[in-house]
């Protein structure tokens, strides 16, 4: 009979998921948990004591057993005999490999030592806002004693590692009544002899700290309201955010391209509306998980909420220059000959009073999480200032964490970025057919993608098929209406912080002879494709220029832009218009590093929204074939005798937008399987 008794690993995962699901307990990928227990060694058949602990880089809320590191407890604790002191403790992380049990499993994190050395069957280390508030208060040690009595013991700041594990283990041994610790500048640790006891201890520490802060905090922990710095009305502040986003992203991407996120949450706006926010922001964050994601301090615009966009841009550029100088000086003050090279001197958090917060990272998730961490930091500052004063760990210690060799090694283990990583794409007419194939391919190549289409629900459904909100978003856009185009681009900027790659794909087709084509037919065809492409390119190009990062504009034109077929006057004329827009814009925008190229497909029948809406039936009638045979008919008239499908067009777009074509602009790429009459001359 198979046992249904939960294993220590299963209990640990369940507890971790419960704790990690609540942001009051810990932030994304923050903290770690462990369990000790006995299992059978498959090599000897004998029982062996093991430690299961969350692996490096994992997230408690989504942890699975595959994300646990598993170590032999005797061998891990036996490493004490080779520990050479705090100056050499980094070498202990590599030594963890010699204590691993079994095959597979996650890489052990730096906190593994603490989990193994503390004499308790279950241990939690978390980063709750309430706990960090006490940990970063100037008199945190006194507050810990006052709030918890002897049930929680203060541990002075020490960088995570073997020595911190020894310190906490000693406290556990010396204070048998204790349920956990407050780690100065950092977070909390709790323990229990069962998984339930450990979880209860963690929750009790967090809830007790929060309740005490709520009861004892002064009324205005961030000081009095700052005149002129209050939140703008919603529509006004979001419009200003969209106007500032390209410039701010250019600032954050001076050294390397970044993806952005934006929030105008009450937490951020209230912080920026207080008189003490400049002082507190300058102190920076404290918990290592916080400042590793946000840099040691943000860039804060020091203008009131009603400053114009132009005034704000000018001041942001000045502040960016000073921020870079200050960050370089910070690096130079603390770097040693063996420190990793500086990782860029641009801010990852930019705060704009009355508007909100921009956050940045190597991808959308990292950017979003960086913003979430700064929101955590604001909560920490509120808690500490409410009962004491905020006193984060000092700058030298922050540098030791930020440029820690172990953190550098973690960065080096990341997989190589995909070809279009950090690029943000807008594809029009992307809810189906060619546009959807393009959006899908760009996302697969690492881009963040915005699917634009007439119907919002359809666009959002297509985006959801491509990926989650950190990969793809759907927006409504009537490309023939400039206000709608501007609104859609604004949504792109607020979703991902910027724009790099624009695909003019939206279109329709009316297959009629000259005499059957009405003025309304002509106007509709040209409004959507000729005028629509112009409006999208014009408003997107403004963003690309303001960012200063170059970019790509791609037109999905047609073989018909150069091929004269029957009963096709309105459609082919608009395609010729689009084709020449490519040449004109390539010539005009090249000085800004913006490449403009086109794709000339032919006869994309399968999966095409245009063909499904009646165009296919008309073209089949024109050529005297059954509609179901139209794709095969088109294939047979090509040189390669191959049918063109949406994915072929998508592949061409993706290729054009990579660095492989960095020196190419004004090009039209035929994707028609070879139509001699459409050869470009």
XYZ file of C-alpha atoms in Angstrom:
681
model
C 0.000 0.000 0.000
C 1.322 3.464 -0.906
C 1.733 5.761 2.069
C -0.219 9.018 2.017
C 1.786 10.521 4.862
C 3.217 13.879 3.732
C 6.985 13.917 3.385
C 9.083 16.726 4.905
C 9.585 18.086 1.386
C 5.852 18.088 0.639
C 5.091 19.791 3.953
C 7.802 22.361 3.233
C 6.446 23.180 -0.229
C 2.898 23.548 1.093
C 4.039 25.851 3.899
C 6.201 27.877 1.522
C 3.337 28.336 -0.924
C 1.020 29.532 1.836
C 3.556 32.008 3.185
C 4.650 33.173 -0.249
C 1.087 33.786 -1.423
C 0.689 36.710 0.972
C 2.781 39.826 0.183
C 2.531 40.772 3.864
C 4.861 37.845 4.574
C 7.499 38.236 1.892
C 8.077 39.702 -1.537
C 8.530 37.911 -4.863
C 11.507 35.502 -4.754
C 12.322 36.815 -1.278
C 13.206 34.698 1.725
C 13.682 30.958 2.035
C 12.317 28.055 4.040
C 13.607 24.648 5.074
C 12.774 21.318 6.659
C 14.917 18.597 8.195
C 13.958 14.947 8.213
C 15.004 11.378 7.567
C 14.939 9.529 4.257
C 16.442 6.336 2.906
C 19.792 6.669 1.184
C 19.374 4.809 -2.127
C 23.095 4.043 -2.194
C 23.113 2.200 1.155
C 19.493 1.516 2.036
C 20.211 3.147 5.393
C 18.337 6.126 6.879
C 20.009 9.490 6.376
C 19.240 12.913 7.852
C 18.535 15.488 5.153
C 17.922 19.211 4.804
C 15.430 20.413 2.196
C 15.758 24.146 1.526
C 14.437 26.531 -1.102
C 17.033 26.806 -3.834
C 18.782 29.904 -5.099
C 16.515 32.311 -6.976
C 13.274 30.452 -6.260
C 9.966 32.016 -5.230
C 8.113 30.746 -2.164
C 4.664 31.350 -3.617
C 5.311 29.154 -6.656
C 7.863 26.737 -5.177
C 7.717 23.067 -6.183
C 9.773 20.136 -4.941
C 12.010 20.568 -7.986
C 12.973 23.992 -6.625
C 14.421 22.553 -3.423
C 18.073 21.917 -2.739
C 18.585 18.659 -0.807
C 21.668 18.214 1.362
C 22.970 15.627 3.830
C 22.763 17.298 7.203
C 25.838 15.603 8.645
C 28.026 16.660 5.746
C 26.647 20.205 5.734
C 27.296 20.645 9.456
C 30.647 18.929 9.028
C 31.763 21.851 6.872
C 32.292 23.735 10.133
C 35.670 21.988 10.358
C 36.867 23.682 7.160
C 35.356 27.128 7.863
C 38.234 29.624 7.901
C 36.387 32.626 9.336
C 34.155 35.429 8.148
C 36.709 36.788 5.661
C 36.554 33.482 3.795
C 32.904 32.539 4.216
C 32.048 32.964 0.520
C 34.019 29.821 -0.245
C 31.516 27.863 1.842
C 28.842 28.221 -0.836
C 30.939 26.188 -3.244
C 31.489 23.669 -0.454
C 27.726 23.084 -0.228
C 28.036 21.023 -3.408
C 29.938 18.388 -1.446
C 26.970 17.967 0.875
C 24.310 17.527 -1.824
C 22.163 14.411 -1.720
C 20.841 12.542 -4.739
C 20.658 13.870 -8.267
C 19.082 17.015 -9.621
C 17.554 19.633 -7.380
C 18.129 23.371 -7.210
C 21.416 25.096 -6.431
C 21.806 25.853 -2.698
C 21.501 29.536 -1.793
C 23.758 31.547 0.494
C 21.196 31.127 3.305
C 21.553 27.339 3.298
C 24.066 27.555 6.141
C 21.591 29.250 8.472
C 18.911 26.639 7.759
C 21.295 23.783 8.371
C 23.011 25.151 11.479
C 19.924 26.262 13.406
C 18.835 23.374 15.617
C 15.169 23.253 14.615
C 13.381 20.898 12.273
C 11.704 23.716 10.329
C 13.058 27.212 9.680
C 11.610 30.219 7.825
C 13.534 33.288 6.725
C 11.223 36.015 5.388
C 11.233 39.669 4.334
C 7.928 41.079 5.626
C 7.488 44.850 5.517
C 6.570 44.979 9.210
C 9.609 42.926 10.204
C 11.995 44.971 8.082
C 10.515 48.171 9.511
C 11.636 47.063 12.976
C 14.929 45.784 11.535
C 15.708 49.183 9.964
C 14.548 51.378 12.844
C 17.367 53.328 14.475
C 16.523 51.696 17.814
C 15.430 48.357 16.386
C 17.087 46.331 19.132
C 15.133 48.165 21.854
C 11.910 47.907 19.864
C 12.397 44.173 19.386
C 12.631 43.647 23.137
C 9.648 45.926 23.795
C 7.401 44.366 21.158
C 8.239 40.687 21.587
C 9.825 40.300 25.014
C 12.162 37.320 24.941
C 10.194 35.491 22.249
C 12.121 37.211 19.456
C 15.807 38.119 19.692
C 17.647 40.914 17.893
C 20.544 39.963 15.597
C 22.804 42.835 14.462
C 23.260 43.251 10.707
C 25.527 40.727 9.109
C 25.747 39.829 5.468
C 24.053 36.465 4.734
C 26.446 33.548 4.964
C 27.994 30.930 7.223
C 28.761 33.333 10.063
C 25.187 34.624 10.193
C 24.070 30.995 10.386
C 26.381 30.447 13.340
C 25.081 33.616 15.029
C 21.431 32.594 14.715
C 22.183 29.022 15.764
C 23.859 30.377 18.893
C 20.847 32.553 19.692
C 18.532 29.581 19.267
C 20.695 27.571 21.680
C 21.018 30.400 24.228
C 17.336 31.397 24.148
C 15.249 28.213 24.231
C 12.119 30.319 24.766
C 12.651 32.244 21.485
C 10.481 31.635 18.433
C 12.679 33.621 16.067
C 14.828 36.673 15.421
C 14.739 40.135 13.902
C 17.751 40.425 11.588
C 19.061 43.983 11.714
C 18.550 45.800 8.402
C 17.224 42.678 6.762
C 14.168 40.650 7.861
C 13.087 37.873 10.211
C 13.853 34.230 10.952
C 11.445 31.864 12.756
C 11.492 28.174 13.623
C 9.534 25.254 15.012
C 9.752 21.526 15.586
C 6.912 20.966 13.130
C 6.042 22.727 9.905
C 2.907 24.074 11.580
C 4.914 25.492 14.486
C 7.364 27.245 12.176
C 4.595 28.770 10.071
C 2.711 29.867 13.168
C 5.874 31.486 14.561
C 6.495 33.353 11.298
C 2.937 34.624 11.146
C 2.936 35.583 14.821
C 6.113 37.658 14.450
C 4.761 39.439 11.372
C 1.288 40.057 12.767
C 2.607 41.176 16.153
C 5.030 43.611 14.535
C 2.354 45.027 12.254
C -0.182 45.406 15.052
C 2.388 47.191 17.235
C 3.317 49.548 14.388
C -0.338 50.284 13.680
C -0.992 51.097 17.328
C 2.091 53.186 18.025
C 2.875 54.948 14.748
C 2.738 58.714 14.608
C -0.017 60.171 12.434
C 2.178 61.443 9.598
C 5.297 59.244 9.474
C 6.404 60.883 6.219
C 5.821 64.403 7.494
C 3.279 67.027 6.514
C 1.846 67.245 2.988
C 4.285 68.784 0.501
C 2.525 71.748 -1.126
C 2.216 71.242 -4.883
C 3.344 67.615 -4.791
C -0.042 65.950 -4.440
C -1.394 63.468 -6.970
C -2.722 64.806 -10.248
C -6.183 63.632 -11.361
C -6.073 60.130 -12.849
C -6.389 61.008 -16.527
C -3.996 63.937 -16.222
C -1.291 61.989 -14.432
C -1.490 59.024 -16.781
C -1.260 61.331 -19.787
C 1.802 62.970 -18.244
C 3.283 59.556 -17.468
C 2.859 58.499 -21.100
C 4.458 61.742 -22.267
C 7.446 61.286 -19.954
C 7.852 57.521 -20.447
C 10.017 57.592 -23.619
C 12.486 60.057 -22.094
C 12.618 58.226 -18.761
C 13.197 54.919 -20.512
C 16.027 56.484 -22.505
C 17.537 57.633 -19.214
C 17.260 54.167 -17.666
C 18.687 52.577 -20.835
C 21.747 54.770 -21.285
C 24.122 51.896 -20.526
C 21.957 48.932 -21.552
C 18.401 48.584 -22.860
C 15.724 48.155 -20.214
C 12.047 47.249 -20.186
C 9.859 49.414 -17.983
C 6.778 49.302 -15.792
C 4.662 52.094 -14.346
C 2.528 52.384 -11.234
C 0.502 55.265 -9.850
C -0.645 53.403 -6.754
C -1.763 55.389 -3.716
C 1.273 54.108 -1.785
C 3.660 55.755 -4.237
C 1.660 58.945 -4.742
C 1.184 59.488 -0.997
C 4.910 59.001 -0.374
C 5.806 61.571 -3.028
C 3.238 64.012 -1.638
C 5.049 64.157 1.729
C 7.723 66.598 2.859
C 10.108 63.859 3.991
C 10.217 61.889 0.734
C 13.425 63.536 -0.602
C 15.335 62.665 2.587
C 14.017 59.127 2.799
C 14.509 58.350 -0.892
C 18.115 59.518 -0.611
C 18.722 57.027 2.221
C 17.934 54.201 -0.182
C 16.568 50.759 0.581
C 17.984 48.325 3.130
C 16.888 44.707 2.704
C 19.301 43.070 0.222
C 16.417 41.783 -1.890
C 15.176 45.369 -2.198
C 18.270 47.219 -3.328
C 19.507 44.393 -5.538
C 16.345 45.018 -7.571
C 16.114 48.791 -7.217
C 19.748 49.964 -6.921
C 20.810 51.690 -3.748
C 18.542 54.695 -4.324
C 16.036 56.002 -6.869
C 16.157 59.041 -9.099
C 13.555 61.515 -7.803
C 12.248 64.399 -9.899
C 12.380 67.460 -7.633
C 9.596 69.440 -9.314
C 5.964 69.880 -8.268
C 3.186 67.901 -9.880
C 2.076 70.744 -12.133
C 5.490 71.154 -13.795
C 5.095 70.938 -17.554
C 6.309 67.953 -19.522
C 9.020 70.126 -21.066
C 10.210 71.363 -17.657
C 10.143 67.832 -16.302
C 12.141 66.440 -19.224
C 14.811 69.103 -18.911
C 15.175 68.522 -15.175
C 15.173 64.733 -15.523
C 18.081 64.958 -17.946
C 20.028 67.126 -15.479
C 19.266 64.778 -12.610
C 20.315 61.798 -14.709
C 23.744 63.290 -15.328
C 24.190 63.845 -11.589
C 22.851 60.367 -10.767
C 25.445 58.782 -13.052
C 28.239 60.785 -11.478
C 27.059 59.879 -7.984
C 26.716 56.194 -8.808
C 30.186 56.078 -10.345
C 31.558 57.762 -7.228
C 29.735 55.201 -5.045
C 31.325 52.393 -7.046
C 34.769 53.991 -6.905
C 34.541 54.518 -3.127
C 33.980 50.869 -2.384
C 35.305 48.785 -5.271
C 38.317 46.590 -4.671
C 40.623 45.103 -7.297
C 38.558 41.908 -7.357
C 35.130 43.597 -7.480
C 32.946 42.852 -10.514
C 32.868 45.593 -13.135
C 30.284 48.331 -12.683
C 26.931 47.146 -14.048
C 25.708 50.473 -15.341
C 25.156 53.809 -13.653
C 21.519 54.429 -14.606
C 18.592 54.383 -12.168
C 16.183 51.444 -11.992
C 13.532 53.438 -10.100
C 12.406 56.911 -11.218
C 9.882 58.762 -9.039
C 7.783 61.619 -10.433
C 5.694 63.561 -7.889
C 2.011 63.728 -8.692
C 2.458 61.078 -11.403
C 3.940 57.849 -10.036
C 6.879 55.486 -10.356
C 8.728 54.042 -13.348
C 10.727 50.871 -12.688
C 13.105 49.025 -15.009
C 14.702 45.656 -15.597
C 15.996 43.251 -18.207
C 12.451 42.034 -18.905
C 8.904 43.028 -18.036
C 8.677 40.767 -14.995
C 11.937 42.093 -13.559
C 10.796 45.669 -14.165
C 7.426 45.050 -12.535
C 8.970 43.272 -9.545
C 11.501 46.091 -9.073
C 8.569 48.455 -8.675
C 6.876 46.082 -6.249
C 10.063 45.975 -4.184
C 10.204 49.756 -3.981
C 6.587 49.772 -2.808
C 7.758 47.328 -0.113
C 10.576 49.736 0.716
C 8.106 52.606 1.106
C 6.099 50.491 3.552
C 9.287 49.723 5.474
C 10.187 53.408 5.665
C 6.652 54.258 6.830
C 6.859 51.672 9.603
C 10.311 52.713 10.792
C 9.595 56.448 10.637
C 6.291 55.993 12.416
C 7.869 54.668 15.612
C 11.529 55.673 15.330
C 13.644 56.829 12.406
C 14.593 54.900 9.284
C 18.229 53.761 9.437
C 19.133 51.334 6.627
C 22.411 49.463 6.475
C 25.297 51.689 5.504
C 26.522 52.301 1.985
C 29.619 50.131 2.279
C 27.511 47.126 3.256
C 25.120 47.796 0.402
C 28.037 47.770 -2.006
C 29.312 44.482 -0.554
C 25.940 42.930 -1.375
C 25.365 44.599 -4.741
C 28.834 43.692 -6.038
C 29.163 40.425 -4.159
C 31.040 37.779 -6.123
C 28.230 35.338 -5.327
C 25.629 37.686 -6.825
C 27.822 38.152 -9.872
C 28.069 34.384 -10.277
C 24.271 34.158 -10.077
C 23.980 36.764 -12.855
C 26.457 34.880 -14.995
C 24.371 31.700 -14.683
C 21.386 33.322 -16.347
C 20.591 31.978 -19.802
C 21.667 34.067 -22.763
C 18.964 36.561 -23.735
C 16.834 35.855 -26.789
C 17.396 37.839 -29.972
C 14.702 40.442 -29.295
C 15.032 40.600 -25.496
C 14.330 44.081 -24.030
C 12.481 45.143 -27.217
C 8.888 46.331 -27.019
C 6.707 45.749 -30.076
C 3.349 47.115 -31.232
C 1.637 45.082 -33.954
C -1.542 46.470 -35.491
C -4.288 44.206 -36.780
C -2.762 41.473 -34.655
C -5.764 39.609 -33.281
C -5.702 37.122 -36.165
C -3.917 36.042 -39.327
C -0.572 37.549 -40.271
C -0.615 40.052 -37.402
C -1.152 37.396 -34.765
C 1.582 35.228 -36.273
C 3.944 38.225 -36.161
C 3.077 39.028 -32.548
C 3.543 35.373 -31.582
C 6.930 35.149 -33.281
C 8.220 38.404 -31.783
C 7.226 37.221 -28.305
C 8.965 33.893 -28.932
C 12.100 35.857 -29.811
C 11.972 37.636 -26.446
C 10.085 40.840 -27.212
C 7.271 42.294 -25.123
C 4.317 42.542 -27.495
C 1.208 44.698 -27.650
C -1.565 43.263 -29.816
C -3.652 46.086 -31.296
C -6.953 45.489 -33.031
C -10.332 47.154 -33.482
C -12.048 45.047 -30.835
C -10.498 45.173 -27.367
C -11.795 41.787 -26.217
C -10.445 40.078 -29.335
C -7.077 41.778 -28.941
C -6.865 40.777 -25.286
C -7.810 37.180 -26.070
C -5.074 36.974 -28.708
C -2.542 38.451 -26.276
C -3.538 35.921 -23.612
C -2.857 33.097 -26.065
C 0.626 34.479 -26.698
C 1.608 34.833 -23.040
C 0.867 36.412 -19.680
C 0.786 40.169 -19.037
C 4.574 40.323 -18.728
C 4.774 39.046 -22.330
C 1.764 40.362 -24.239
C -1.043 42.873 -23.775
C -4.074 43.622 -25.924
C -5.293 47.139 -26.769
C -8.062 48.568 -28.928
C -6.947 50.706 -31.860
C -8.718 52.157 -34.870
C -5.659 53.070 -36.907
C -7.658 55.508 -39.055
C -8.339 57.686 -35.979
C -5.305 59.610 -34.711
C -6.725 60.038 -31.213
C -7.211 56.263 -30.991
C -3.671 55.676 -32.265
C -2.225 58.044 -29.655
C -4.259 56.357 -26.927
C -3.050 52.905 -27.974
C 0.590 54.013 -27.999
C 0.062 55.579 -24.580
C -1.132 52.210 -23.298
C 2.000 50.574 -24.719
C 4.170 53.083 -22.865
C 2.407 52.556 -19.546
C 2.443 48.764 -19.958
C 6.100 48.253 -20.879
C 7.732 51.649 -20.486
C 8.597 52.333 -24.115
C 8.439 51.210 -27.711
C 11.085 49.857 -30.086
C 9.404 47.959 -32.860
C 6.250 48.884 -34.786
C 4.567 46.635 -37.340
C 2.000 48.307 -39.605
C -0.132 45.290 -40.392
C -3.742 46.444 -39.935
C -5.669 46.184 -43.181
C -8.695 45.124 -45.134
C -9.301 44.359 -48.785
C -12.054 45.131 -51.244
C -11.648 43.088 -54.417
C -13.544 45.044 -57.081
C -13.084 46.232 -60.608
C -12.537 49.877 -61.407
C -16.199 50.431 -62.278
C -17.498 48.595 -59.215
C -15.205 50.452 -56.807
C -17.097 53.271 -55.123
C -15.708 56.432 -53.603
C -16.598 55.013 -50.183
C -14.664 51.834 -51.023
C -11.647 53.903 -52.007
C -11.801 56.057 -48.872
C -12.220 53.081 -46.526
C -9.310 51.218 -48.072
C -7.029 54.242 -47.904
C -8.149 55.338 -44.425
C -7.220 52.014 -42.865
C -4.005 51.194 -44.707
C -2.461 54.317 -46.241
C -3.647 56.847 -43.678
C -3.595 54.314 -40.837
C 0.022 53.330 -41.493
C 0.976 56.996 -41.679
C -0.716 57.810 -38.342
C 0.836 54.838 -36.549
C 4.302 55.535 -37.970
C 4.101 59.253 -37.193
C 3.068 58.862 -33.554
C 5.329 55.871 -32.899
C 8.310 57.658 -34.444
C 7.881 60.501 -31.951
C 8.329 57.979 -29.147
C 11.360 56.370 -30.802
C 13.028 59.754 -31.278
C 12.348 60.816 -27.674
C 13.810 57.549 -26.353
C 17.002 57.978 -28.352
C 17.412 54.223 -28.710
C 16.730 53.823 -32.426
C 14.068 51.342 -33.422
C 12.297 49.551 -36.247
C 9.173 50.310 -38.234
C 8.007 47.498 -40.501
C 5.221 47.762 -43.057
C 3.347 44.671 -44.169
C 2.839 45.793 -47.722
C 2.171 43.330 -50.560
C 3.372 41.832 -53.784
C 0.514 43.915 -55.196
C 2.417 47.105 -54.423
C 4.428 46.382 -57.596
C 2.288 43.780 -59.374
C -0.714 44.870 -61.447
C -3.538 42.351 -61.069
C -7.149 42.618 -62.193
C -10.098 43.837 -60.062
C -7.870 45.223 -57.340
C -7.588 48.985 -57.837
C -8.216 50.254 -54.301
C -6.241 47.583 -52.439
C -3.189 47.623 -54.696
C -3.077 51.423 -54.778
C -2.956 51.574 -50.979
C -0.242 48.933 -50.913
C 1.813 51.023 -53.330
C 1.261 53.984 -51.004
C 2.531 51.943 -48.040
C 5.536 50.753 -50.019
C 6.603 54.312 -50.776
C 6.028 55.361 -47.162
C 8.752 52.842 -46.307
C 11.230 54.594 -48.588
C 10.256 58.092 -47.491
C 10.429 57.313 -43.765
C 13.672 55.374 -44.118
C 15.229 58.498 -45.594
C 13.763 60.808 -42.956
C 14.210 58.781 -39.778
C 17.633 57.277 -40.407
C 19.412 60.090 -38.589
C 17.678 58.899 -35.413
C 18.826 55.310 -35.855
C 15.321 54.225 -36.856
C 15.172 51.595 -39.594
C 12.095 51.388 -41.816
C 11.564 48.290 -43.923
C 8.723 46.450 -45.594
C 7.501 42.937 -46.266
C 5.780 42.051 -49.554
C 3.752 38.868 -49.021
C 1.579 37.213 -51.653
C -1.491 35.036 -51.376
C -1.490 34.320 -47.649
C -4.758 32.394 -47.600
C -4.468 30.056 -44.620
C -5.293 31.829 -41.352
C -5.803 35.182 -43.057
C -8.550 37.434 -41.729
C -8.691 39.305 -45.029
C -9.209 36.170 -47.096
C -11.773 34.822 -44.649
C -13.832 38.027 -44.872
C -14.718 37.653 -48.554
C -11.516 38.604 -50.308
C -10.672 34.938 -50.843
C -13.994 34.247 -52.548
C -13.574 37.260 -54.812
C -10.020 36.380 -55.787
C -11.029 32.749 -56.398
C -13.809 33.931 -58.688
C -11.404 36.256 -60.488
C -9.021 33.368 -61.213
C -11.741 30.768 -61.823
C -10.835 28.347 -59.023
C -12.640 27.028 -55.944
C -11.962 29.097 -52.860
C -10.643 26.042 -50.991
C -8.022 25.634 -53.725
C -6.901 29.252 -53.748
C -3.777 28.689 -51.636
C -2.666 25.845 -53.891
C -3.408 28.002 -56.942
C -1.209 30.788 -55.648
C 1.541 28.297 -54.848
C 1.574 26.858 -58.364
C 2.098 30.233 -59.969
C 5.248 30.854 -57.885
C 8.787 29.945 -58.800
C 9.245 27.798 -55.676
C 5.777 26.223 -55.914
C 5.204 26.804 -52.194
C 2.222 28.208 -50.356
C 2.912 31.274 -48.224
C 1.511 31.120 -44.670
C 1.396 33.761 -41.899
C 4.385 32.249 -40.109
C 6.560 32.903 -43.184
C 5.768 36.601 -42.972
C 6.348 36.583 -39.218
C 9.782 35.008 -39.672
C 10.783 37.750 -42.108
C 9.660 40.483 -39.700
C 11.574 38.918 -36.812
C 14.730 38.607 -38.903
C 14.556 42.218 -40.118
C 14.352 43.479 -36.532
C 17.441 41.678 -35.254
C 20.984 42.982 -35.226
C 21.660 40.835 -38.301
C 19.984 43.620 -40.313
C 21.390 46.528 -38.302
C 22.644 48.217 -41.489
C 19.504 47.724 -43.571
C 16.760 50.307 -44.110
C 14.398 51.114 -46.968
C 14.255 47.448 -47.997
C 11.230 45.494 -49.209
C 11.521 41.769 -48.590
C 9.384 39.583 -50.876
C 7.709 36.696 -49.055
C 5.876 35.333 -52.078
C 7.667 32.074 -52.922
C 8.905 33.812 -56.064
C 6.622 35.871 -58.312
C 8.733 37.075 -61.217
C 6.291 39.821 -62.130
C 6.748 41.283 -58.641
C 10.555 41.281 -58.657
C 11.801 44.636 -57.399
C 13.685 46.642 -59.960
